[in-house]
Coordinates of C-alpha atoms in Angstrom, one line a residue:
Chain A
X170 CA 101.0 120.3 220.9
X171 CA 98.3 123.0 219.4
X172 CA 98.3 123.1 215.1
X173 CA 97.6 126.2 214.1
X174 CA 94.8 128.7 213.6
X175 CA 94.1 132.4 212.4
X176 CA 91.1 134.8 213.5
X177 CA 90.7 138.2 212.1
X178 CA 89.5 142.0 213.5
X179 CA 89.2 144.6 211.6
X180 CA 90.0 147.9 213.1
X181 CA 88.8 150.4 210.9
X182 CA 90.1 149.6 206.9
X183 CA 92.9 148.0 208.5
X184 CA 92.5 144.3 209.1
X185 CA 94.4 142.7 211.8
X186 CA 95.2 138.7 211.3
X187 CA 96.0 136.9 214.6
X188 CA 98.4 134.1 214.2
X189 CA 98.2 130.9 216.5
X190 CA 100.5 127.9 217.0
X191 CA 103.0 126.5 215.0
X192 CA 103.7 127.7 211.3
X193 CA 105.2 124.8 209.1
X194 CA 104.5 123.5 205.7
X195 CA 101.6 121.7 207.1
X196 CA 99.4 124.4 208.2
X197 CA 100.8 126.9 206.1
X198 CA 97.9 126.6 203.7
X199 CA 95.5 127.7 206.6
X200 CA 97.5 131.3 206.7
X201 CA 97.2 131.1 202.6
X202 CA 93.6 130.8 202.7
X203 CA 93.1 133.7 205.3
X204 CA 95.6 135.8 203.3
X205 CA 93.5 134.7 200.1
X206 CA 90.0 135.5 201.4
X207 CA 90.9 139.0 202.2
X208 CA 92.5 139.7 199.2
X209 CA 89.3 138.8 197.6
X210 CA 87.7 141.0 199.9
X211 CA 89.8 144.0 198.3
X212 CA 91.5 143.8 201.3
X213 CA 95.1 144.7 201.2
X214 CA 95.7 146.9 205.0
X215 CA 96.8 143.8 206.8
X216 CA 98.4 143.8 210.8
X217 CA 99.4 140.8 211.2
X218 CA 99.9 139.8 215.1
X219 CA 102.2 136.9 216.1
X220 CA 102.2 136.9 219.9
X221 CA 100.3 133.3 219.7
X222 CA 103.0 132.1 216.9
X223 CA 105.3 129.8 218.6
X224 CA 107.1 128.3 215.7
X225 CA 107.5 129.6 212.1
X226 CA 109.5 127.8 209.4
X227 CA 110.3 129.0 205.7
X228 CA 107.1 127.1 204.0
X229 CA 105.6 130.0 206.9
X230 CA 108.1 132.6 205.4
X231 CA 107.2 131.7 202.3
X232 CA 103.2 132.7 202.6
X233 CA 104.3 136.6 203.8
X234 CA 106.7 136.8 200.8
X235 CA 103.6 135.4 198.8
X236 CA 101.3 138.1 199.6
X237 CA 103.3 140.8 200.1
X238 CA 103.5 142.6 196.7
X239 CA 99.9 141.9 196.0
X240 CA 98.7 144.1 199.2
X241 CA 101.6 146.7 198.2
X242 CA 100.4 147.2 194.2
X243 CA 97.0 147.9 195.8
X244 CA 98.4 150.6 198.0
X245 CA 98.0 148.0 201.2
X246 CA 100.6 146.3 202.9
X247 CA 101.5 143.4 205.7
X248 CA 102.9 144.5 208.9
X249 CA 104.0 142.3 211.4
X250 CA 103.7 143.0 215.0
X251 CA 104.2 141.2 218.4
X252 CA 106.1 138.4 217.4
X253 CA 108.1 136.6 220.0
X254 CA 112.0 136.8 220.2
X255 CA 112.8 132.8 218.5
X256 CA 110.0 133.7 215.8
X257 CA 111.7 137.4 215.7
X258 CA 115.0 135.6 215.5
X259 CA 113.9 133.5 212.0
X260 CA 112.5 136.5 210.6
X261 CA 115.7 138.5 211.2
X262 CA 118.2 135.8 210.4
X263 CA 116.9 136.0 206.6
X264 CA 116.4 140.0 206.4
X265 CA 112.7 140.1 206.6
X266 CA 113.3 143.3 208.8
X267 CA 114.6 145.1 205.6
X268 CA 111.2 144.1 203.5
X269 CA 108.7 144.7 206.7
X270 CA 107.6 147.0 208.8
X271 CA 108.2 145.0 212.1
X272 CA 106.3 147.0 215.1
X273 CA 106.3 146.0 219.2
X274 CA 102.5 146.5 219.4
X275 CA 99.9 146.0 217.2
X276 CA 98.2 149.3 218.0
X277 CA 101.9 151.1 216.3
X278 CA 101.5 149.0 213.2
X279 CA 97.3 149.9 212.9
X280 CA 98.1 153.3 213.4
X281 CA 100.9 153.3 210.6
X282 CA 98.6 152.8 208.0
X283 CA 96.6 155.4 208.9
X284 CA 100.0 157.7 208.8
X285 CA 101.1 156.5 205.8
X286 CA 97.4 158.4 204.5
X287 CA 97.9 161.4 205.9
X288 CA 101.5 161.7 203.9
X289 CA 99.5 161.2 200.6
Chain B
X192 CA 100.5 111.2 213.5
X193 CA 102.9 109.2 215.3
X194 CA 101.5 108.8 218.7
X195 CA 103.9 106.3 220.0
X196 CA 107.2 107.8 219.8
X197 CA 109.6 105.9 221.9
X198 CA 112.1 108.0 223.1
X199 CA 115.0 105.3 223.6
X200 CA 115.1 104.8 219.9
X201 CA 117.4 106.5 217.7
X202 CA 115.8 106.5 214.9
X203 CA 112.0 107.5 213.6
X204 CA 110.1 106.8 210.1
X205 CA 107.6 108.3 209.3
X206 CA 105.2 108.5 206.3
X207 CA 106.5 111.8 204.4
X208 CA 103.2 113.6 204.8
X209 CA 103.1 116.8 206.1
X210 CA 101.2 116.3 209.4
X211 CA 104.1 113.9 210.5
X212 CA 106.4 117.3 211.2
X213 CA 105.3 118.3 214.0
X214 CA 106.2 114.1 214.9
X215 CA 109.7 114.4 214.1
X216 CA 109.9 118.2 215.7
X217 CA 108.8 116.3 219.1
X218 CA 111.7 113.5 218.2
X219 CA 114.5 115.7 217.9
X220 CA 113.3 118.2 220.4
X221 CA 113.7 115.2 223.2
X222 CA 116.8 113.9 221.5
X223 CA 118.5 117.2 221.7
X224 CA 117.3 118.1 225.2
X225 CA 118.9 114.9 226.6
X226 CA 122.0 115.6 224.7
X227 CA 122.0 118.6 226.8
X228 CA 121.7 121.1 224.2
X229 CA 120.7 125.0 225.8
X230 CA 117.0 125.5 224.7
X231 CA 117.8 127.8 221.8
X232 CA 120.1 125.1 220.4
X233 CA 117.4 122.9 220.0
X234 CA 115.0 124.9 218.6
X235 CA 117.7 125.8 215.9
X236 CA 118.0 121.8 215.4
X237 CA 114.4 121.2 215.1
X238 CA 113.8 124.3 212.6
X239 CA 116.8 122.6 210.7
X240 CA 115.4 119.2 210.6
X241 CA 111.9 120.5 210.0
X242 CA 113.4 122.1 206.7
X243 CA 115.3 119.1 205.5
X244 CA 112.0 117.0 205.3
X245 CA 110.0 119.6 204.5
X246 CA 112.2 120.1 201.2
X247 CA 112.6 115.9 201.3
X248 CA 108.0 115.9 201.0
X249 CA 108.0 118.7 198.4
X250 CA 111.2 118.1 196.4
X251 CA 112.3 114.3 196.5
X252 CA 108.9 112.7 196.9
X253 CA 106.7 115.5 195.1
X254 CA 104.0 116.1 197.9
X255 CA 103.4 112.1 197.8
X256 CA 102.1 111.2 201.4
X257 CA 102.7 107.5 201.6
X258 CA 106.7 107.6 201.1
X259 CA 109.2 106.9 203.6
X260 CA 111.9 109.2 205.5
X261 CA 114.1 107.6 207.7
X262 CA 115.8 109.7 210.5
X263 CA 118.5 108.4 212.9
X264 CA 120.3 110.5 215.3
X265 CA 123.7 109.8 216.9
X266 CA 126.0 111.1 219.0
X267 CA 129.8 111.1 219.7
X268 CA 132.3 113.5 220.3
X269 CA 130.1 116.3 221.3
X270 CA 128.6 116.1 217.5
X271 CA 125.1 115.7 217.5
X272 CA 124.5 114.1 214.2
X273 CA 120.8 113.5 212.5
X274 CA 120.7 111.6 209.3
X275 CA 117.5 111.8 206.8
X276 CA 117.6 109.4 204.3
X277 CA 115.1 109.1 201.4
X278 CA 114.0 107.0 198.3
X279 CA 112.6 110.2 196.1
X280 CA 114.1 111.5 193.5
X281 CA 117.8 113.1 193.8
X282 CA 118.3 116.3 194.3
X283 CA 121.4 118.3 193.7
X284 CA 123.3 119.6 196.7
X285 CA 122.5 123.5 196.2
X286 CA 125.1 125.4 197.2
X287 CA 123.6 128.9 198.6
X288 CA 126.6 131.1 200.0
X289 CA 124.9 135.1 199.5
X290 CA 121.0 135.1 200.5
X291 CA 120.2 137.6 197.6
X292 CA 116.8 138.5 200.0
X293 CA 115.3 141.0 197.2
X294 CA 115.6 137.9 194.6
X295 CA 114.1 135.7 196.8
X296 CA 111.1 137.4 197.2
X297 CA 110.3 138.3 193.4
X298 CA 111.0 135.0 192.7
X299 CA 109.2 133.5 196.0
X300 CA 112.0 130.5 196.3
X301 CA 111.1 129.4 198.9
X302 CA 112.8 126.1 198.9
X303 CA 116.0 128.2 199.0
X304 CA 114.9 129.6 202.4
X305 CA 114.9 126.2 204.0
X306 CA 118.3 125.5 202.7
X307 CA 119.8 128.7 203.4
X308 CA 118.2 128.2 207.3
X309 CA 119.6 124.7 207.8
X310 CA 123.1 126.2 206.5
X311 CA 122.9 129.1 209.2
X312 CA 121.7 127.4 211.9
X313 CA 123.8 124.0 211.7
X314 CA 127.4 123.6 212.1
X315 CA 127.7 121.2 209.2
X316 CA 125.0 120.3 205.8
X317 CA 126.3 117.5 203.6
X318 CA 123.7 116.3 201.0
X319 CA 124.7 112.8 199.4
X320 CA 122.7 111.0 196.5
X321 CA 122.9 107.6 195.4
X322 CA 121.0 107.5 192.0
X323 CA 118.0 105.6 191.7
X324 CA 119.0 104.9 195.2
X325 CA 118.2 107.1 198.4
X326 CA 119.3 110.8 199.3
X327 CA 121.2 111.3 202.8
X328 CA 121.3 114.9 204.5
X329 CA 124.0 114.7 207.8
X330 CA 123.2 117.2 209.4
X331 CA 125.5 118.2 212.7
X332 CA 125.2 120.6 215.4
X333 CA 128.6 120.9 217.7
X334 CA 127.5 121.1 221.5
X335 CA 129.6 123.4 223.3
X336 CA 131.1 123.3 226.9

């Protein structure tokens, strides 16, 4: 079995984080550490695409609900997109879906951040 | 890492570090399967096993690598039961009915996440704790025909 790795792109100001493998409270700290470095970037407009995520537990969970006011107070946020329908399944079954934008396609979730500009 | 897992015993120890997870995911995942539990079923069981010693490393044996967690598996009555027993500290049986989602999150409880999952995705949690002795978690998953 693969561990699990990150890479990033960024498209624009928006940076999209590609999530590979399985999640768990061993390898968590690698998504930590990608979530930390952009923060210290000043960057907060994170995609974050799952279709490589096979497995995802709560230590997982845990990084997203980490992160996620510290991108919102600096008018960013994490959007999830792509996930497959068991990773979709975790997410849901603890109402993740009523804290995060969840998209189909990661091009939906770039293009809402732009959007959410325009409004302002 | 736990290369040689044999798959006729019924019961695993491992070292409670971290890396050995993905170990114990690949033991339940073939226990279940020959069980003959549907593919979703198993994945449910391995999340819920992968939370019990994930909360076993952080909370009973503080992040200490070199500890061990003993897992045996049985099964009888179309109950598949897995048993995780530690020597760590004991840990109260946390009763989590309501996931207050919003609280969660300010309060990042994480810990509280893994409990809540194993809850929703087994038929059965019982937490037992034998001072100064071991912690068991049964945990049981019904298969059904």
């Amino acid at each position: 079995m693969k561990e699990f790795n990150t890479s990033t792109k960024e498209i624009g100001d928006v940076n999209v984080v590609y999530l590979n493998g399985f999640l768990d409270a061993h390898t968590a700290p690698v998504l930590e550490d990608s979530f930390s470095s952009l923060v210290k970037q000043n960057k907060y407009k994170l995609v974050v695409n799952l279709k490589g995520l096979d497995y995802i537990s709560s230590a997982g969970l845990g990084v997203f609900m980490a992160f996620i006011e510290k991108m919102r107070e600096n008018n960013g946020d994490i959007k999830l997109t792509s996930m497959n329908e068991k990773v979709f399944n975790i997410f849901d079954l603890l109402g993740f879906p009523l804290l995060y934008e969840i998209f189909d396609n990661e091009e939906a979730a770039v293009k809402k951040f732009s959007g959410d500009k325009l409004e302002k | 890492m736990n290369n040689n897992l044999n798959i006729n015993e019924n019961r695993l120890i491992v070292k409670s570090s971290t890396a050995n997870l993905i170990t114990i995911r690949k033991f339940i995942n073939i226990k279940a399967k020959s069980y003959g539990f549907s593919s979703n079923e198993i994945e449910d069981i391995v999340l819920a096993v992968d939370e019990a010693c994930t909360n076993i490393i952080e909370h009973s044996y503080h992040s200490k690598p070199n500890l061990d967690i003993e897992i045996s598996v049985s099964f009888s009555k179309n109950n598949f039961v897995i048993r995780i027993i530690d020597y760590g500290e004991t840990f109260e049986s946390r009763s989590i009915k309501e996931l207050n989602l919003e609280l969660y999150h300010k309060q990042r409880r994480v810990g509280g996440l893994g409990m809540y999952l194993m809850k929703s995705l087994m038929d059965d949690v019982r937490y037992t704790s034998v001072k100064n002795r071991y912690n068991q978690v049964l945990l049981t998953k019904k298969l059904a025909h």
